[in-house]
Coordinates of C-alpha atoms and ligand atoms in Angstrom, one line a residue:
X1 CA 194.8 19.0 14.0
X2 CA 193.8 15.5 14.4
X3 CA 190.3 14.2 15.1
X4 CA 187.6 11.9 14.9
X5 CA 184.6 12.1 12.4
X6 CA 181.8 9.8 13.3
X7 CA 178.4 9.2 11.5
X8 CA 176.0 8.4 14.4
X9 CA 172.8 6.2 13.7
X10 CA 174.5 2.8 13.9
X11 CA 172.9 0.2 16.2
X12 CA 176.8 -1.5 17.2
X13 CA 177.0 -5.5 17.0
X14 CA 179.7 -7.8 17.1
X15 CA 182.5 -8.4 19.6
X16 CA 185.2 -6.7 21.2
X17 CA 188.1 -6.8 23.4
X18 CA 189.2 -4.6 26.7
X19 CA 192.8 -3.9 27.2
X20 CA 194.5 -3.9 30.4
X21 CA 193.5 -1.1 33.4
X22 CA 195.6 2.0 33.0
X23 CA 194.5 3.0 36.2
X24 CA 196.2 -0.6 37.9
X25 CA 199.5 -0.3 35.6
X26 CA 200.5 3.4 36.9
X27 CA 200.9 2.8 40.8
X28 CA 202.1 -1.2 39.3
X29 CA 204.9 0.2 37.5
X30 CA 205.6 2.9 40.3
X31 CA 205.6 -0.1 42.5
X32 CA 208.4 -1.9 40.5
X33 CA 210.8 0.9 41.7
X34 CA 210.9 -1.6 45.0
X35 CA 212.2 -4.5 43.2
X36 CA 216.5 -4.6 42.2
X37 CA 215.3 -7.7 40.0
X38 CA 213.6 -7.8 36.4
X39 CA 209.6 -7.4 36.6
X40 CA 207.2 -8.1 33.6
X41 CA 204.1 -6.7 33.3
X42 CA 201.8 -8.1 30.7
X43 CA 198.3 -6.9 28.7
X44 CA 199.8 -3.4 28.8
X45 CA 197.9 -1.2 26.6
X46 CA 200.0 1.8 24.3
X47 CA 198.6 4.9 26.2
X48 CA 200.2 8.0 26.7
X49 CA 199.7 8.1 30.6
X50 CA 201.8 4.8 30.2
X51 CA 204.4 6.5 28.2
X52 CA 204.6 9.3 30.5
X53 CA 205.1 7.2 33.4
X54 CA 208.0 5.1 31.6
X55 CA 209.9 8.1 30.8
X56 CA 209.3 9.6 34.5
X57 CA 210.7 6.0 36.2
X58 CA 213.5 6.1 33.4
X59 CA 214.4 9.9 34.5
X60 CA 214.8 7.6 38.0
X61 CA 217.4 5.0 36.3
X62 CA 215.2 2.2 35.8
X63 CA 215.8 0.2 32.4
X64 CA 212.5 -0.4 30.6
X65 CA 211.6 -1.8 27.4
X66 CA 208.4 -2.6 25.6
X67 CA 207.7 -6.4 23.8
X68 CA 204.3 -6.6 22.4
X69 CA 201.8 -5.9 25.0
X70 CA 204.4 -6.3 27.5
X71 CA 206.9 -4.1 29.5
X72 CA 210.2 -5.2 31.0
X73 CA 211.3 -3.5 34.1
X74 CA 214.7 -3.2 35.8
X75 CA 215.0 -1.4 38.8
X76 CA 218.8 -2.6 39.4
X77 CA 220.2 1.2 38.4
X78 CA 218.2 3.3 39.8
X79 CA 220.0 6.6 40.1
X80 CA 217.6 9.1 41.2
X81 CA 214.7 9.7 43.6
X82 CA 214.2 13.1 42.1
X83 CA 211.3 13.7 39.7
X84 CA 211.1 17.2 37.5
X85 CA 208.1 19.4 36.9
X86 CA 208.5 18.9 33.3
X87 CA 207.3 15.3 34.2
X88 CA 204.9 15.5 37.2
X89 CA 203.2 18.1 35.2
X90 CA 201.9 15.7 32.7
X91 CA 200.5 13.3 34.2
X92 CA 199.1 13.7 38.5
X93 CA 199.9 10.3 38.6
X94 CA 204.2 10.0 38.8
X95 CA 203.4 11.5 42.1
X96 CA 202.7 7.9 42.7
X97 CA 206.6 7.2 42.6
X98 CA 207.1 8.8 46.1
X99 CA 206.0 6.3 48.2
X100 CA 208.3 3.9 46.7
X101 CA 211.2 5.7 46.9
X102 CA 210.6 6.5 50.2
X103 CA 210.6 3.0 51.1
X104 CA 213.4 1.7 49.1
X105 CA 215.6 4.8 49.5
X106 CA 214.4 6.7 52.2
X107 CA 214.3 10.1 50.2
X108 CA 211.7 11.6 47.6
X109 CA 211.2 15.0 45.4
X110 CA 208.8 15.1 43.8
X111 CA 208.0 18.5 41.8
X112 CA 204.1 19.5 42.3
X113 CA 201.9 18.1 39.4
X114 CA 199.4 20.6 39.3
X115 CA 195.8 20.4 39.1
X116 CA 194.1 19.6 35.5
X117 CA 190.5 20.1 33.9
X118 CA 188.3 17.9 36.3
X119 CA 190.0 19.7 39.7
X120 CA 192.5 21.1 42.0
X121 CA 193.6 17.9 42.9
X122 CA 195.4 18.4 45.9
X123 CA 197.7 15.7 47.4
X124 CA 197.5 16.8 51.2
X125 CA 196.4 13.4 52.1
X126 CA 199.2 11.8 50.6
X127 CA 201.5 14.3 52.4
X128 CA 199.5 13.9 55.9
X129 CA 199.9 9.9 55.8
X130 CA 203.7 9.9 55.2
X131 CA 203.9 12.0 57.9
X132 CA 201.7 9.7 59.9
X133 CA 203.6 7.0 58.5
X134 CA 206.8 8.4 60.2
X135 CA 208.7 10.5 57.2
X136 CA 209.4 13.7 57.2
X137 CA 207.6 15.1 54.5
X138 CA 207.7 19.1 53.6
X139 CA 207.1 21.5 50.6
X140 CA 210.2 23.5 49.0
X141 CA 210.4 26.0 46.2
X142 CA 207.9 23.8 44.3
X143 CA 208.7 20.5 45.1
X144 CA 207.2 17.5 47.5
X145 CA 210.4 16.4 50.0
X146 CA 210.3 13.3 52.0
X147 CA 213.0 11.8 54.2
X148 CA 213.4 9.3 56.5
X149 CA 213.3 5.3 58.0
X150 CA 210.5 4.7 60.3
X151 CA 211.4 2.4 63.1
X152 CA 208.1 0.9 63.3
X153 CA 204.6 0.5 61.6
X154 CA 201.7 2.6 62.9
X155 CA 198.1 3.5 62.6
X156 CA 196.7 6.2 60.3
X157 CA 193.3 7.1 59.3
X158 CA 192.7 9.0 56.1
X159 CA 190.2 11.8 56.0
X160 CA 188.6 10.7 52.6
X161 CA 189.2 7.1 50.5
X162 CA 191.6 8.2 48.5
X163 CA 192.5 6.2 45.7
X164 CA 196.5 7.6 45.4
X165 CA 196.7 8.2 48.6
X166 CA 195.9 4.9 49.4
X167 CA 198.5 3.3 46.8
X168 CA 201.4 5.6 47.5
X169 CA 200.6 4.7 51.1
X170 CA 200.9 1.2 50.7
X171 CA 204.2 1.2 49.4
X172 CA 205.5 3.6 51.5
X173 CA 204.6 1.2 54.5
X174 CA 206.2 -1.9 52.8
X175 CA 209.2 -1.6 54.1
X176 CA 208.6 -0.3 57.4
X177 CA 209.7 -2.9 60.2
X178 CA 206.6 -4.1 62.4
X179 CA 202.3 -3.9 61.4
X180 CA 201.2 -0.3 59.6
X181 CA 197.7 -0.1 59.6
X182 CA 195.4 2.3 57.1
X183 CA 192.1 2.6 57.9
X184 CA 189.4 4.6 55.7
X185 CA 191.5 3.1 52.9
X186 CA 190.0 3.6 48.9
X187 CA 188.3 0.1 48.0
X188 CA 188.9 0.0 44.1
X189 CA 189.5 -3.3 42.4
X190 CA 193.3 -1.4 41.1
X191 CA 194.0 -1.1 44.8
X192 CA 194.0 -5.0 45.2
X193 CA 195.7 -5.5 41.5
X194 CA 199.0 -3.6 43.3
X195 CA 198.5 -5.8 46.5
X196 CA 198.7 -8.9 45.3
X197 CA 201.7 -7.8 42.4
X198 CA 204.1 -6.1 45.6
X199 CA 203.0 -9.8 47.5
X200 CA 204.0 -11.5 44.4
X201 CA 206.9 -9.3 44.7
X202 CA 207.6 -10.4 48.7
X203 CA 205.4 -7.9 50.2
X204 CA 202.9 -8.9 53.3
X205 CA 200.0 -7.0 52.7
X206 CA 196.2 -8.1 53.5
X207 CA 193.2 -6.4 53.3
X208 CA 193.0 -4.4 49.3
X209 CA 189.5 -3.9 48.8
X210 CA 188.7 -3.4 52.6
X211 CA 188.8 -0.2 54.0
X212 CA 191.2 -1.6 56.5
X213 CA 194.7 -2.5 55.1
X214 CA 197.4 -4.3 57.2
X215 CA 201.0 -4.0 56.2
X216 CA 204.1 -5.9 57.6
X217 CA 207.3 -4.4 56.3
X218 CA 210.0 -6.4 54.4
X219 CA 213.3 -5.9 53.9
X220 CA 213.5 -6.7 50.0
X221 CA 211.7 -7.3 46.6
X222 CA 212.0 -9.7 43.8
X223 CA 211.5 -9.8 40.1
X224 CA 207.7 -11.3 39.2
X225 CA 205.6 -11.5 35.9
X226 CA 202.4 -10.4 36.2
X227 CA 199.4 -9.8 34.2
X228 CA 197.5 -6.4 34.7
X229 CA 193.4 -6.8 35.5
X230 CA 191.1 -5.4 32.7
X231 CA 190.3 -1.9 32.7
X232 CA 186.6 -1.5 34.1
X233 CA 186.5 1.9 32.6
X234 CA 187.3 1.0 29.3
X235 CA 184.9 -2.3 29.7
X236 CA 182.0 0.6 30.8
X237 CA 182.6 2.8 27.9
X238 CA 182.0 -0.2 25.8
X239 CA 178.8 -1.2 27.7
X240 CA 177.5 2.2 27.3
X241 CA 178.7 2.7 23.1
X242 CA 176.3 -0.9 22.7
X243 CA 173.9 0.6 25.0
X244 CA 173.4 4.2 23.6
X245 CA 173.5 2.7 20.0
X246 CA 170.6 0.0 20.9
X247 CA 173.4 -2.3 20.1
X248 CA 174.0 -6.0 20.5
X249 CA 177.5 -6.4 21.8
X250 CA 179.9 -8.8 23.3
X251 CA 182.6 -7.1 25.4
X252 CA 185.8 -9.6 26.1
X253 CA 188.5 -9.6 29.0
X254 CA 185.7 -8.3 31.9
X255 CA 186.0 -8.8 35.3
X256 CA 182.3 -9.1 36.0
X257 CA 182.9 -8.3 39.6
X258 CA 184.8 -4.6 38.6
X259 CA 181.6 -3.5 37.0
X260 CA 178.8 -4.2 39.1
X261 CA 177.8 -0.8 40.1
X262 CA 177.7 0.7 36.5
X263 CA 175.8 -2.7 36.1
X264 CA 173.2 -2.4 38.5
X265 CA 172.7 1.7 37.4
X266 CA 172.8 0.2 33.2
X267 CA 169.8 -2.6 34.2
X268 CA 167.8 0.2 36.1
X269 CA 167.6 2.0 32.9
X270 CA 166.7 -1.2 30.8
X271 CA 170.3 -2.4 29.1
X272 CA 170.1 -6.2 29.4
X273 CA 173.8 -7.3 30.6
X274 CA 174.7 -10.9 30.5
X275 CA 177.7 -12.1 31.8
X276 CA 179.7 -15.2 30.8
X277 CA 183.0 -17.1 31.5
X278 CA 185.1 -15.0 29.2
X279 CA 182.9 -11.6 29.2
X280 CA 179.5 -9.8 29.2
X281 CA 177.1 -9.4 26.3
X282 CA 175.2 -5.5 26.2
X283 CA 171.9 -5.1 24.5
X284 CA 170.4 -1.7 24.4
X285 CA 166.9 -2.3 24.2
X286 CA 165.1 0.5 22.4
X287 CA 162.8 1.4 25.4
X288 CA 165.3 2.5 28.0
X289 CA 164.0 4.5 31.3
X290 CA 166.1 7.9 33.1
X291 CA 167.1 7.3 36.1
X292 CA 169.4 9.3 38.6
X293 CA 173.1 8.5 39.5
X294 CA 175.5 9.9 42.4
X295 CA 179.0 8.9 41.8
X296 CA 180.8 7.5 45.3
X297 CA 184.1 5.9 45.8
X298 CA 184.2 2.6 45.0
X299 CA 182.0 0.0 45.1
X300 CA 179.6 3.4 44.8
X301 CA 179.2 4.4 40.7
X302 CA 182.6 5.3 39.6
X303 CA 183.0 9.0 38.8
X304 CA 185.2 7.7 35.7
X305 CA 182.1 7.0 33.9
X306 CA 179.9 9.9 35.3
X307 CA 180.5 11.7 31.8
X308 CA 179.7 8.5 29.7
X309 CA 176.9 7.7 31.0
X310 CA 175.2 11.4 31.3
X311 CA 175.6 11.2 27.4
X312 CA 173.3 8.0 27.5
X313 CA 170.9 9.7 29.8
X314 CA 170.9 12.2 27.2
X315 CA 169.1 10.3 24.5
X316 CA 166.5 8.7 27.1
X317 CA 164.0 10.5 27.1
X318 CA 162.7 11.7 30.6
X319 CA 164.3 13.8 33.6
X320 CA 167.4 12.2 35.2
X321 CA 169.7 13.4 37.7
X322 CA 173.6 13.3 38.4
X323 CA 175.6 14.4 41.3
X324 CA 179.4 14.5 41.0
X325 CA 180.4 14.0 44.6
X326 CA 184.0 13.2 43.7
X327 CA 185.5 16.1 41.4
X328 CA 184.9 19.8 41.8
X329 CA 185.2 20.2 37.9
X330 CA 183.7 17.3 36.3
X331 CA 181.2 18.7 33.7
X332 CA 183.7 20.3 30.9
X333 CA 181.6 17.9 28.5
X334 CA 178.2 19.4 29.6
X335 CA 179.0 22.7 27.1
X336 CA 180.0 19.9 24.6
X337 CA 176.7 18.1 24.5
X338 CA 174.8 20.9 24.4
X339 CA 176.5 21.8 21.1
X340 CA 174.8 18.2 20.0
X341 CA 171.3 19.6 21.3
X342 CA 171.6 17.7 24.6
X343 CA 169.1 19.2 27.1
X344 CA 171.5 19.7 30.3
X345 CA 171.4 22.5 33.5
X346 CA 173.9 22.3 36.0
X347 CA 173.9 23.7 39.5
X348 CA 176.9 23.3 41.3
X349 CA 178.1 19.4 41.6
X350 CA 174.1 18.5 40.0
X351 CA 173.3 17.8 36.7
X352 CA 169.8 17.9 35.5
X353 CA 169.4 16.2 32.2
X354 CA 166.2 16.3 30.0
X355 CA 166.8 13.2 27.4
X356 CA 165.3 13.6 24.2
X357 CA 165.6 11.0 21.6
X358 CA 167.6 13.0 18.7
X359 CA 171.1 14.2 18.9
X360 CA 172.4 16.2 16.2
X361 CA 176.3 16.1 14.9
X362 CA 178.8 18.7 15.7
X363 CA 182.0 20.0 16.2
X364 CA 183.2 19.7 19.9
X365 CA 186.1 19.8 21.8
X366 CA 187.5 16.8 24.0
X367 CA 188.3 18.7 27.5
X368 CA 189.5 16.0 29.5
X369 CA 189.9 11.8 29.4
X370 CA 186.5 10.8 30.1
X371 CA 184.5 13.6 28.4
X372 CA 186.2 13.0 25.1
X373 CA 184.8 9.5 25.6
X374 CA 181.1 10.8 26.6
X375 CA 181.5 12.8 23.2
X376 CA 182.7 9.8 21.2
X377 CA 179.1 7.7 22.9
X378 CA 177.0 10.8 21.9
X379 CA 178.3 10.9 18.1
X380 CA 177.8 7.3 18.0
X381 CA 173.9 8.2 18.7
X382 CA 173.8 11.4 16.9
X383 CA 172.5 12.2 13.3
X384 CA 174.6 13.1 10.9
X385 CA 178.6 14.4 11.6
X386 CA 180.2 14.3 14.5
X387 CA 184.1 15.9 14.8
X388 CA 186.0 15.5 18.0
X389 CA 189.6 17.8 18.2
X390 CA 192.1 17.0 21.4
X391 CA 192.7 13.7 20.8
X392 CA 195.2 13.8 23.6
X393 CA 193.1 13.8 26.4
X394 CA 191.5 10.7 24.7
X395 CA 194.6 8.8 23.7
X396 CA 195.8 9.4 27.1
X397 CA 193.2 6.5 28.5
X398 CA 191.9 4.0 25.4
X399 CA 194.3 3.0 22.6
X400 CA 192.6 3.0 19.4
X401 CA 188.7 3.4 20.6
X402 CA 188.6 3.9 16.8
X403 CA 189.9 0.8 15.6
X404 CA 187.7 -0.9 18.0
X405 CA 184.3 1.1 17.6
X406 CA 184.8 0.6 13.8
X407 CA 185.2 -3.4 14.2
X408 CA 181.5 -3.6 15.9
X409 CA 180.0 -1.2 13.1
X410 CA 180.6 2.5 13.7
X411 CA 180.6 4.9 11.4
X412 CA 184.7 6.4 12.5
X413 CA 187.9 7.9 11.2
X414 CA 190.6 9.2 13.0
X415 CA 191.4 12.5 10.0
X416 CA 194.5 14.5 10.3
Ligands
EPZ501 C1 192.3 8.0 40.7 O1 192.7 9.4 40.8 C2 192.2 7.7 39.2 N1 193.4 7.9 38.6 C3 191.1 8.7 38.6 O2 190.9 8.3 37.3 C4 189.8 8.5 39.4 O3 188.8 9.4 38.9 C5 190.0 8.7 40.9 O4 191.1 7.8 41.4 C6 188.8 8.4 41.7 O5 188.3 7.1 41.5 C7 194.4 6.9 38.6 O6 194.2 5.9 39.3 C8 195.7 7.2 37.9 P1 191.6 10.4 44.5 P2 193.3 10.0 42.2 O7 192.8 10.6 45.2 O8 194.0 8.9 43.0 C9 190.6 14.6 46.5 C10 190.8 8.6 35.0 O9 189.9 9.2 34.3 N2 192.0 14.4 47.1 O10 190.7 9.2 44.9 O11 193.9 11.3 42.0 C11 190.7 14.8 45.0 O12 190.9 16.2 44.7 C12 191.3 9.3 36.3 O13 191.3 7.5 34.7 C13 192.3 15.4 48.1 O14 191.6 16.3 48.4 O15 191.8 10.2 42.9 C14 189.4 14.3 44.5 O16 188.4 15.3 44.7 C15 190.6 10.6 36.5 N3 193.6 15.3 48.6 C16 189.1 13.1 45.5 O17 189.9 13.3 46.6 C17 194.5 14.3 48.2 O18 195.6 14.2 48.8 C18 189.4 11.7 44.9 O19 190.7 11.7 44.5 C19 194.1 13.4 47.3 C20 192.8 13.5 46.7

């Protein structure tokens, strides 16, 4: 079985580069089901979520192909609006096909994707708002079914800032004749990546980023180019591998905005960030303070680095608290760091965390996305060998966090 074998102890210096945001590309390339012309999407990274997602829309009929960091898009033959479990299964995110289908076809069926390691995660908020929306939207024998042309836009509410949700209903409105209006609408910077590709693409949409989001429908979609945002999460894993190493580093391609509130939570413990024109430089001071986190939808602290940066609370010493407001399931990694002698009691959705300033190397299993990363930071600190096993849930988000740890001075293999 594959893994990674890291030598911890390395302060990390030097410079390196963030790929495009996984988490703007997937509801991006669901959107380009809208279009019947050719769209290119550009500073697309090679991760399997992005795989998946290609072969789910190419189920559909679409035509894509991959040049460079590129993919080419054409929505011209689409044949199906019918997505099977074998697909939905992997990945909670192809649900994100169904609101454009609904809009450019007027029928979805979708097969139920299933909860995963962090939580249940339902989609009855994405079922209530096309129903609000004016589809009719019911379960059968498995399967997500939605049917219909709304006449006119409305006014929904959702119960909780969903990010999905909040995407799947954007598209779903973009062709509904007249003003849609969502209100309580998720606020993250991907949100307002996919409004401005679908205006690019002849939608009227105003408000991403807003928890209010006004809609007027269209009747049809071009082809665009566009160039996906950087992913924040990747950028904060960085800024916590140069801060948990007392590192010097330079991240490239970082939307300073995007990572404020890890930002603000990183200076409170004593990292000095300083952003520039084309990036931020991370130094990990060697005195660095606990401090206590509660992860909120955005612009609160992402729960997408809530494991990463529990690992760098880890090796500070003192008593620092986490709540996980977001996910029911969210500490699979706790088990895992305590392997490496992390000090960590959990009660429910808190955390307690008593940093000490050793780790030791060990065998531990990645459990999800982000926790493989938290164990990947807390090898980075550890003495002696670290060996990570489940490389999929890791390859599924970062391509070659290897290749790039290694060029800033880590200690890391990737072993068969
Ligand atoms: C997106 O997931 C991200 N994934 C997640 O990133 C991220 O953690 C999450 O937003 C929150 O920021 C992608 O964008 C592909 P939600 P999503 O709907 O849309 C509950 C990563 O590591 N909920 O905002 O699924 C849900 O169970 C991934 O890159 C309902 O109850 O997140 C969760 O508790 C992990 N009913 C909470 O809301 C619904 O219908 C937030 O979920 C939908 C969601």
């Amino acid at each position: 079985m594959e893994s990674l074998v890291i030598k911890g102890g390395s302060s990390l210096k030097g410079q390196v580069k963030v790929s495009g945001a996984k988490n703007a590309i997937l509801p991006i390339m669901a959107a380009s089901l809208l279009s019947a012309g050719e769209v290119v999407l550009s500073g697309v990274p090679d991760l399997e979520d992005i795989k998946v997602m290609s072969d789910a829309l190419t189920i559909l009929g679409a035509r894509i192909k991959r040049e460079a960091d590129s993919l080419v898009f054409d929505g011209r033959y689409i044949q199906s609006c019918e997505l099977p479990e074998n697909i939905s299964r992997k990945m909670r995110a192809s649900n994100l096909v169904m609101g454009a289908l609904l809009a450019r076809f007027g029928f979805a069926k979708i097969a139920y994707s299933g909860g995963c390691a962090i939580g249940s995660r339902p989609v009855d908020l994405h079922l209530k708002g096309f129903n609000n929306l004016g589809y009719k939207v019911y379960e059968k024998g498995g399967f997500m079914v939605g049917e219909g042309k709304p006449r006119m836009g409305r006014e929904i509410l959702l119960d909780f800032p969903s990010v999905g949700a909040t995407e799947n209903l954007i598209m779903a409105a973009s062709t509904i004749p007249g003003i849609t209006i969502i209100r309580n609408a998720a606020r993250e910077p991907e949100i307002i990546d996919l409004q401005n590709f679908l205006n690019r693409m002849g939608a009227k949409i105003r408000g991403a980023g807003l928890d209010l989001i006004r809609i007027e429908g269209v009747k049809q979609f071009g082809g665009i180019n566009h160039v996906v945002i950087p992913d924040r999460i990747e950028a904060g894993t960085f800024m916590i591998a140069a801060a948990i190493t007392r590192g010097d580093v330079f991240i490239e391609n970082v939307a300073n905005e995007h990572i404020q509130p890890l930002a603000a939570k990183l200076r409170e413990i004593g990292v000095e960030i300083m952003p520039t024109s084309t990036g931020l430089r991370v130094i990990g001071s060697r005195c660095l303070r606990p401090t206590d986190f509660k992860t909120m939808p955005y612009p609160g602290f992402p729960t997408d680095m809530q494991p990463q940066t529990m690992a760098l609370l880890s090796t500070i010493k003192g008593t620092s608290v986490v709540v996980e407001t977001i996910f029911e399931n969210r500490y699979m990694h706790v088990p895992e760091l305590r392997r490496m002698g992390a000090e960590i009691k959990v009660e429910g959705r808190v955390a307690i965390i008593k940093g000490k300033d050793q780790l030791e190397g060990a065998s531990v299993e990645a459990s999800d996305l982000r926790a493989g990363a938290a164990l990947i930071l807390a090898g980075l600190f550890a003495g002696g060998e670290t060996r990570i096993t489940n490389l999929r849930h890791i390859d599924r988000g970062y391509e070659n966090i290897h290749l790039k740890l290694k060029s800033i001075g880590a200690d890391i293999q990737r072993k068969l």
